[in-house]
mmCIF file of C-alpha atoms in Angstrom:
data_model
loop_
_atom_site.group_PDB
_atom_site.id
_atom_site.type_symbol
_atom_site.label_atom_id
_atom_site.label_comp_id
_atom_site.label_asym_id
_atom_site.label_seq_id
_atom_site.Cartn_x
_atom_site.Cartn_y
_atom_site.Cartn_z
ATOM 1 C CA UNK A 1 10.740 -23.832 -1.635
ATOM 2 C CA UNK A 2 13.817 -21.499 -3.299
ATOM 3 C CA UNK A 3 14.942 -19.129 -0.086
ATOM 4 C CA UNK A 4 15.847 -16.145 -1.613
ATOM 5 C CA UNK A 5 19.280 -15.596 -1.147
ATOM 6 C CA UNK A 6 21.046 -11.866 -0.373
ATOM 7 C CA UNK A 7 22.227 -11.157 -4.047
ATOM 8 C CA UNK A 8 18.491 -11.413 -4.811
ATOM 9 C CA UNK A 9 17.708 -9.447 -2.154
ATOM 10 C CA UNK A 10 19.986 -6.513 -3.627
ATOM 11 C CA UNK A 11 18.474 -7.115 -6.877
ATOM 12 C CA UNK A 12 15.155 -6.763 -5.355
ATOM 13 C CA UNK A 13 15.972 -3.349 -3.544
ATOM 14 C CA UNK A 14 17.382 -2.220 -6.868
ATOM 15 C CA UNK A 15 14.261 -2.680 -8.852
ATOM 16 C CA UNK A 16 12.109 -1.177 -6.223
ATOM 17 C CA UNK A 17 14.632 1.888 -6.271
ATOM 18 C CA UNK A 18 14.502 1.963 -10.268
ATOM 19 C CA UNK A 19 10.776 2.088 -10.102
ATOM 20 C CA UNK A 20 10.944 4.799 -7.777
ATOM 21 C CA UNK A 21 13.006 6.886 -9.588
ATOM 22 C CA UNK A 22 11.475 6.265 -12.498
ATOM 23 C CA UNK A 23 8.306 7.513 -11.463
ATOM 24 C CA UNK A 24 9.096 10.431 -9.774
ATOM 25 C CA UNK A 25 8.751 9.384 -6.258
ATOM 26 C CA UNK A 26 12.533 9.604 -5.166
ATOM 27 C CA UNK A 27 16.038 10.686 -7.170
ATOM 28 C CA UNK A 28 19.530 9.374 -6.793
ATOM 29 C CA UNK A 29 20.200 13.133 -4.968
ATOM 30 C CA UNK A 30 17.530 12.498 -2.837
ATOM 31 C CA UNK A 31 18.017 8.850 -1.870
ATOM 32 C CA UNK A 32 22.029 9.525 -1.131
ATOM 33 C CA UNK A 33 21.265 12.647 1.404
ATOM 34 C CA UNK A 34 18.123 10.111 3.483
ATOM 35 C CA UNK A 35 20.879 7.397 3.524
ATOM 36 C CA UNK A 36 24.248 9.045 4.262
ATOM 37 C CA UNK A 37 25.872 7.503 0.981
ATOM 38 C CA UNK A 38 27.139 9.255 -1.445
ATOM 39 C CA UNK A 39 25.620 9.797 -4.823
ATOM 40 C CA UNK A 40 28.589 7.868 -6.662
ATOM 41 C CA UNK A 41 27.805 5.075 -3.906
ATOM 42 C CA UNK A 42 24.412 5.116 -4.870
ATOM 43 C CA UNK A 43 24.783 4.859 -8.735
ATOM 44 C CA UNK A 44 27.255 2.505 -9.087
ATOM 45 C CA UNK A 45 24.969 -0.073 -6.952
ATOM 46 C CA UNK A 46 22.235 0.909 -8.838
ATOM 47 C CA UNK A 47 24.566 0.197 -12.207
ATOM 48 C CA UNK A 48 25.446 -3.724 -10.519
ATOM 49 C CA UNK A 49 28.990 -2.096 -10.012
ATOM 50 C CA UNK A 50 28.904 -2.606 -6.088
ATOM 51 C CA UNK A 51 26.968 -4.504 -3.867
ATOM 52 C CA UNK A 52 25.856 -3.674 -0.458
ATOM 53 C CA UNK A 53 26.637 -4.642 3.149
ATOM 54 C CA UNK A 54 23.914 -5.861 5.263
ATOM 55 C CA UNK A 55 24.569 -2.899 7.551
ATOM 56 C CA UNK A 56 24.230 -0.497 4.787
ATOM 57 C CA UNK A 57 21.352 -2.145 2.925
ATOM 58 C CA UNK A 58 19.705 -1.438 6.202
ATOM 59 C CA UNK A 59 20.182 1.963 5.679
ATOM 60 C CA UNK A 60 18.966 2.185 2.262
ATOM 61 C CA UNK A 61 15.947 0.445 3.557
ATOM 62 C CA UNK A 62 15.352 3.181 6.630
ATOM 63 C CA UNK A 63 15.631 5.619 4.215
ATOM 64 C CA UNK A 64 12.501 4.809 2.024
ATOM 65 C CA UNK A 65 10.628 3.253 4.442
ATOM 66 C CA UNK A 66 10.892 -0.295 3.997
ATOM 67 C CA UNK A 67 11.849 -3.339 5.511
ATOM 68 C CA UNK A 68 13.591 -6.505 4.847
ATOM 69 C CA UNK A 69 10.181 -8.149 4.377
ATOM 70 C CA UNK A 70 9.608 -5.610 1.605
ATOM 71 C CA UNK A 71 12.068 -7.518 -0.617
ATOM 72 C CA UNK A 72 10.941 -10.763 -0.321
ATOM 73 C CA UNK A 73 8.465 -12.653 -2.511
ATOM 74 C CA UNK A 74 4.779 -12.411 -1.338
ATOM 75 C CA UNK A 75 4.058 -15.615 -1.647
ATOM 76 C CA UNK A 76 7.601 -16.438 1.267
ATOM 77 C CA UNK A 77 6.227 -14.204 3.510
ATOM 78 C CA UNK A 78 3.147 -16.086 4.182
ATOM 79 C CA UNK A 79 4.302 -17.572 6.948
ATOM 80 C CA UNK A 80 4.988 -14.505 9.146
ATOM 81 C CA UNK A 81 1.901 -12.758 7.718
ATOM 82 C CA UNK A 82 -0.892 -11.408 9.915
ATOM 83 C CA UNK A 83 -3.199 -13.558 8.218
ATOM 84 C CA UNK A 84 -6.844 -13.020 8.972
ATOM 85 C CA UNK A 85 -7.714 -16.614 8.755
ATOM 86 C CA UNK A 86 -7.097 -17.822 12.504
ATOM 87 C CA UNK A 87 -8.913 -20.914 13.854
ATOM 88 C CA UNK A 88 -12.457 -18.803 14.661
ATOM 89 C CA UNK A 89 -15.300 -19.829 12.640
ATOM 90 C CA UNK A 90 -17.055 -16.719 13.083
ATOM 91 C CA UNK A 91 -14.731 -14.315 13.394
ATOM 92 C CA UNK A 92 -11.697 -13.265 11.208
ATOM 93 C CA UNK A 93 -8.837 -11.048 12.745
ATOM 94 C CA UNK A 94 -8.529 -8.104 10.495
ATOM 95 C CA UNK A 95 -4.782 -6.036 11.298
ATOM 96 C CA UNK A 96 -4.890 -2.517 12.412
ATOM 97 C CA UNK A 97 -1.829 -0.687 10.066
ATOM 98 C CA UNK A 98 -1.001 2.584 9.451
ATOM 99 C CA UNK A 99 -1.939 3.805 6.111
ATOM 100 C CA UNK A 100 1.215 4.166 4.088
ATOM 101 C CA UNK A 101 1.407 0.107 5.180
ATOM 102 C CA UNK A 102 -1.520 -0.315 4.354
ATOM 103 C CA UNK A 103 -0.511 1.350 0.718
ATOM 104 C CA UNK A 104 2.875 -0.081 -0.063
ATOM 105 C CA UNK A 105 2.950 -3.647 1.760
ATOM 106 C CA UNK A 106 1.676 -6.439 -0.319
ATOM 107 C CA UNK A 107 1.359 -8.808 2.620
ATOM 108 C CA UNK A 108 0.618 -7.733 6.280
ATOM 109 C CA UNK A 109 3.414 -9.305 8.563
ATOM 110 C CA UNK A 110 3.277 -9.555 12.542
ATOM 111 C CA UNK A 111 5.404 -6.012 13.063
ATOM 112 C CA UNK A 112 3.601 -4.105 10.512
ATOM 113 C CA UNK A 113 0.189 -4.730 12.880
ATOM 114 C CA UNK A 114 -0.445 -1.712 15.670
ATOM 115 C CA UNK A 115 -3.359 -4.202 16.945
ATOM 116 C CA UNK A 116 -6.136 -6.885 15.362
ATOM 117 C CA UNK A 117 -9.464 -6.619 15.146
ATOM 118 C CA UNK A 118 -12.149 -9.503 14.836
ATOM 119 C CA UNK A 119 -14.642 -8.935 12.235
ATOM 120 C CA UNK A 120 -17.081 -11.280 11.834
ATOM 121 C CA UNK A 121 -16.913 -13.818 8.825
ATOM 122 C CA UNK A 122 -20.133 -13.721 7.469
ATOM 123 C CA UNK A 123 -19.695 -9.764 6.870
ATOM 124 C CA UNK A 124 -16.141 -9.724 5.378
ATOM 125 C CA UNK A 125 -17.770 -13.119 3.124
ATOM 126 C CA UNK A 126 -20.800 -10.557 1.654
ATOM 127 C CA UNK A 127 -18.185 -7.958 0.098
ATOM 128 C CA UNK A 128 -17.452 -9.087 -3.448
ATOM 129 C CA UNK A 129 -13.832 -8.055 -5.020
ATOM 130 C CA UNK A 130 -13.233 -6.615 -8.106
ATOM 131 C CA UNK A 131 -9.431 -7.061 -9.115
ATOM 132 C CA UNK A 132 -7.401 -4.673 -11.238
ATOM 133 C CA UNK A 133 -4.835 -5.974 -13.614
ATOM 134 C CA UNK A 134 -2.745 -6.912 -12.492
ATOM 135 C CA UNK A 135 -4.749 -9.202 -10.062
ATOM 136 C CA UNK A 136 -3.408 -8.378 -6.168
ATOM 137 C CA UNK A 137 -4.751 -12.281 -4.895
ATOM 138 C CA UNK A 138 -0.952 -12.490 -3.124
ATOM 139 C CA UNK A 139 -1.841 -9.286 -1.096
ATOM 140 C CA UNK A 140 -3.574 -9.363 2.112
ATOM 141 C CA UNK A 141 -7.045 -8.474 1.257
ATOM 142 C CA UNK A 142 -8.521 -6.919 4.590
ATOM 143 C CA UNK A 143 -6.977 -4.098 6.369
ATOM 144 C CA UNK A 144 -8.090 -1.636 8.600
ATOM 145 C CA UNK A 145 -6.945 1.942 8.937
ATOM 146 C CA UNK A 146 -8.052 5.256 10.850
ATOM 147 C CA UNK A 147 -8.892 8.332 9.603
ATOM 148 C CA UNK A 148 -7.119 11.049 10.175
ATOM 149 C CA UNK A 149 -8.335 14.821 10.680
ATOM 150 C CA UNK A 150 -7.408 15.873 7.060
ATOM 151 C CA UNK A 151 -9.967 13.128 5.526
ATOM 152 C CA UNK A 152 -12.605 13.743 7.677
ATOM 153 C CA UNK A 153 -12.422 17.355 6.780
ATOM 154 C CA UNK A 154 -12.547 16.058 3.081
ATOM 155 C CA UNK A 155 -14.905 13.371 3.151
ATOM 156 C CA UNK A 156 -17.837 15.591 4.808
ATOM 157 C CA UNK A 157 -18.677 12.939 6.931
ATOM 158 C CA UNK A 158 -20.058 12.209 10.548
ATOM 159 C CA UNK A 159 -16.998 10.336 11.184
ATOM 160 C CA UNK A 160 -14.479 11.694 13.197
ATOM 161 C CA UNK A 161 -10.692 11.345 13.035
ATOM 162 C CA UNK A 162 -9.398 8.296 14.652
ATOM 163 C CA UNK A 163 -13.058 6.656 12.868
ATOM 164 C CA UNK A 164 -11.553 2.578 11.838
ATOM 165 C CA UNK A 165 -12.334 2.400 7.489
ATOM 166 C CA UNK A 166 -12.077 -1.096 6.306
ATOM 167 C CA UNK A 167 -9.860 -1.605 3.091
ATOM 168 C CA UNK A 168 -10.362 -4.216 0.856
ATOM 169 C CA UNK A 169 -7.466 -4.781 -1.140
ATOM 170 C CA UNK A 170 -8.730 -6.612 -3.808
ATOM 171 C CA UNK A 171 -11.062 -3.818 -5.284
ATOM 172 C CA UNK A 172 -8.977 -2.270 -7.044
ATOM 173 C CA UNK A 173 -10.735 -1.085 -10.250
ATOM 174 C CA UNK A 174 -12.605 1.907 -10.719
ATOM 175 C CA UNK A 175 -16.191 0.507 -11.246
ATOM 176 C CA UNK A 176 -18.804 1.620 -8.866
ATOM 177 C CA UNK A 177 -19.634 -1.059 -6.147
ATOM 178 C CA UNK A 178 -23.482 0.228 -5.745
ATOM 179 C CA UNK A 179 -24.916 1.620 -8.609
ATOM 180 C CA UNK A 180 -24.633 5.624 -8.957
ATOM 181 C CA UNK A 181 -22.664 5.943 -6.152
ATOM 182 C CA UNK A 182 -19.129 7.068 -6.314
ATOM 183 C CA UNK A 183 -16.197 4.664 -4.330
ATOM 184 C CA UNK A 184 -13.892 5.586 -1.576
ATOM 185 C CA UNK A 185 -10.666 4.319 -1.902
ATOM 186 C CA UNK A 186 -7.519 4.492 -0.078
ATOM 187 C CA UNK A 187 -4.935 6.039 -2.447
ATOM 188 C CA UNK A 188 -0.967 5.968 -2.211
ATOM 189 C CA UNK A 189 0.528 8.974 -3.022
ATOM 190 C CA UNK A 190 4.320 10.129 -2.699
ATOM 191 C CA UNK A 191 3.901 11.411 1.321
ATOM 192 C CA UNK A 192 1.576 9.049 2.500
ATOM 193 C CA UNK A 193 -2.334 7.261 1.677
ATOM 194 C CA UNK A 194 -5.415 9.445 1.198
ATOM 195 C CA UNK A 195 -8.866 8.668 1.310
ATOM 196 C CA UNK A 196 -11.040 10.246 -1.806
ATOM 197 C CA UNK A 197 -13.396 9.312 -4.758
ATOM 198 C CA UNK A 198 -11.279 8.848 -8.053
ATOM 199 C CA UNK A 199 -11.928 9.504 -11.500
ATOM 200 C CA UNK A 200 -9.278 8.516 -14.270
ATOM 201 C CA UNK A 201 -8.661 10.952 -16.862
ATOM 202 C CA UNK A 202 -5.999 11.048 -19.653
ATOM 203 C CA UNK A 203 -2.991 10.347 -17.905
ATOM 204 C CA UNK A 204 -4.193 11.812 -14.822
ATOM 205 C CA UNK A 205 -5.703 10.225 -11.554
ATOM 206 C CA UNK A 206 -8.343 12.696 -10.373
ATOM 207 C CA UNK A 207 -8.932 12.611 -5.935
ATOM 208 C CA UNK A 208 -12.408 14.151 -5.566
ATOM 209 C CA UNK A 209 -13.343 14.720 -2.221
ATOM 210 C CA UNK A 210 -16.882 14.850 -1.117
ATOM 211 C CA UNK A 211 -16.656 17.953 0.656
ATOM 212 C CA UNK A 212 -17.350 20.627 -2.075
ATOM 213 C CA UNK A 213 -14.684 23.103 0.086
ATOM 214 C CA UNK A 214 -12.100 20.523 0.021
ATOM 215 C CA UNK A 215 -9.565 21.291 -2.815
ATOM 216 C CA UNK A 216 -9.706 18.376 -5.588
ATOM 217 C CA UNK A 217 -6.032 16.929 -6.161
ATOM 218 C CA UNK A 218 -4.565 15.311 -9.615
ATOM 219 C CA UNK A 219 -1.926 12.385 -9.725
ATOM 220 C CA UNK A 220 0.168 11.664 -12.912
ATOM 221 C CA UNK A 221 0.180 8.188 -14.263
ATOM 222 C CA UNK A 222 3.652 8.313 -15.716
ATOM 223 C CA UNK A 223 4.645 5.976 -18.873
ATOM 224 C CA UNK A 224 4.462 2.466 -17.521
ATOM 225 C CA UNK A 225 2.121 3.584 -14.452
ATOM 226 C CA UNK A 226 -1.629 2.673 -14.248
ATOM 227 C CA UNK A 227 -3.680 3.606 -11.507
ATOM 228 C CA UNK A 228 -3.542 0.439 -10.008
ATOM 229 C CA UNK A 229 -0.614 1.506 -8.602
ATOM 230 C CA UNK A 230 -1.757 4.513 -6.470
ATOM 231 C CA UNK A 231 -5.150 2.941 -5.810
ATOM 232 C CA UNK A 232 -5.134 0.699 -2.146
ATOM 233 C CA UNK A 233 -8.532 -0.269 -2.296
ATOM 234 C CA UNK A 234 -12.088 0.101 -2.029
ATOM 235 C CA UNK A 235 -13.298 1.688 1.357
ATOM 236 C CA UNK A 236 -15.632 -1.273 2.246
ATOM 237 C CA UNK A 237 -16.471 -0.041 5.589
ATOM 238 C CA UNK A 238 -16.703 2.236 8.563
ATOM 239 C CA UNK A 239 -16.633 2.870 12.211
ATOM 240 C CA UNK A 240 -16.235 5.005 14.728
ATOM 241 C CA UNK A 241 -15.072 2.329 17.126
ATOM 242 C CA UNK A 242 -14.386 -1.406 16.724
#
């Protein structure tokens, strides 16, 4: 197997910069005051005029959030991935993450994990997927999350903040899992991951919470955006402790 070398690392952090821009998320203003760079600095790497040092490709990284694992190719990170797998027949180990993780990381690596949490096999095997296009079968499916005081307020539920919801990665499309009854998802926005029912309307992703108090929030799917990329996954499951 190809290692990636660091030109294609650059060229990696450029794209995901590009698409960030592009869609609103982050400007070349923005990006230049989080980093310490200046804006020329910024546009001519941007523009393949410059590259950067490690030193200050680290610093472009802090500043949005990311790591060097971010960067790499999914399917190179497998081997330091928190994989669920393990050697237990009946249990998998399902990784604890916070919630923009679990919204932005494609695979689940060893210091991306707060904890791991064994969940038996025979459960995780009854939970059918339902990809989006395109199909996420490089992410990590399983993570677990907690919910914070904001979605419980939302969601109307017993469950209290710090409750552990179970995300499964690959259900990703908007078509109800049980008959006439609406999805949770974990959705990505610009500040963070929520946790709401969605509805997709003409250019618009719709967060519905289940409270009827609870305000109801729209996303723009910008040109070259679908939802796919703000919905996480289906909420498969919840508890109030693990």
């Amino acid at each position: 197997m190809e290692l990636m070398s660091f030109t294609g690392l650059q060229e990696n952090l450029r794209r995901e910069l590009r698409k960030r821009i592009d869609g609103g998320e982050l400007t070349g203003i923005e990006l230049a005051r989080r980093s310490g760079f200046t804006q020329a600095h910024i546009s001519n790497f941007l523009n393949r005029k410059r590259g950067l040092k490690l030193s200050a490709l680290d610093r472009i990284l802090k500043a949005i959030g990311l790591t060097l694992y971010d960067l790499l190719n999914p399917h190179d990170l497998v081997r330091f991935a928190a994989a669920p797998a393990g050697t237990d027949d009946e249990y998998a180990e399902v990784p604890l993450v916070e919630s923009s993780v679990a919204a932005s990381r494609q695979v689940i690596v060893n210091e991306d994990v707060r904890e791991l949490y064994k969940i038996k096999r025979a459960i995780l095997s009854r939970i059918r997927p339902d990809l989006a296009v395109p199909p996420r079968r490089a992410w990590t499916r399983w993570v677990l999350i907690q919910l914070d005081s904001r979605d419980a307020a939302n969601l109307a539920s017993r469950l209290s903040p710090g409750a552990f919801l179970l995300v499964d990665r690959h259900y990703t499309s908007l078509r109800p899992y049980h008959k006439n009854e609406r999805n949770l998802y974990a959705v990505r926005k610009p500040e963070g991951c929520v946790v709401r029912s969605v509805e997709l309307g003409e250019n618009l992703l719709v967060l519905r919470p289940s409270n009827p108090a609870a305000p109801v929030e729209v996303l723009a799917i910008r040109e070259g955006q679908s939802y796919s990329d703000f919905v996480t996954g289906r909420i498969a499951g919840a508890a109030s402790e693990l």
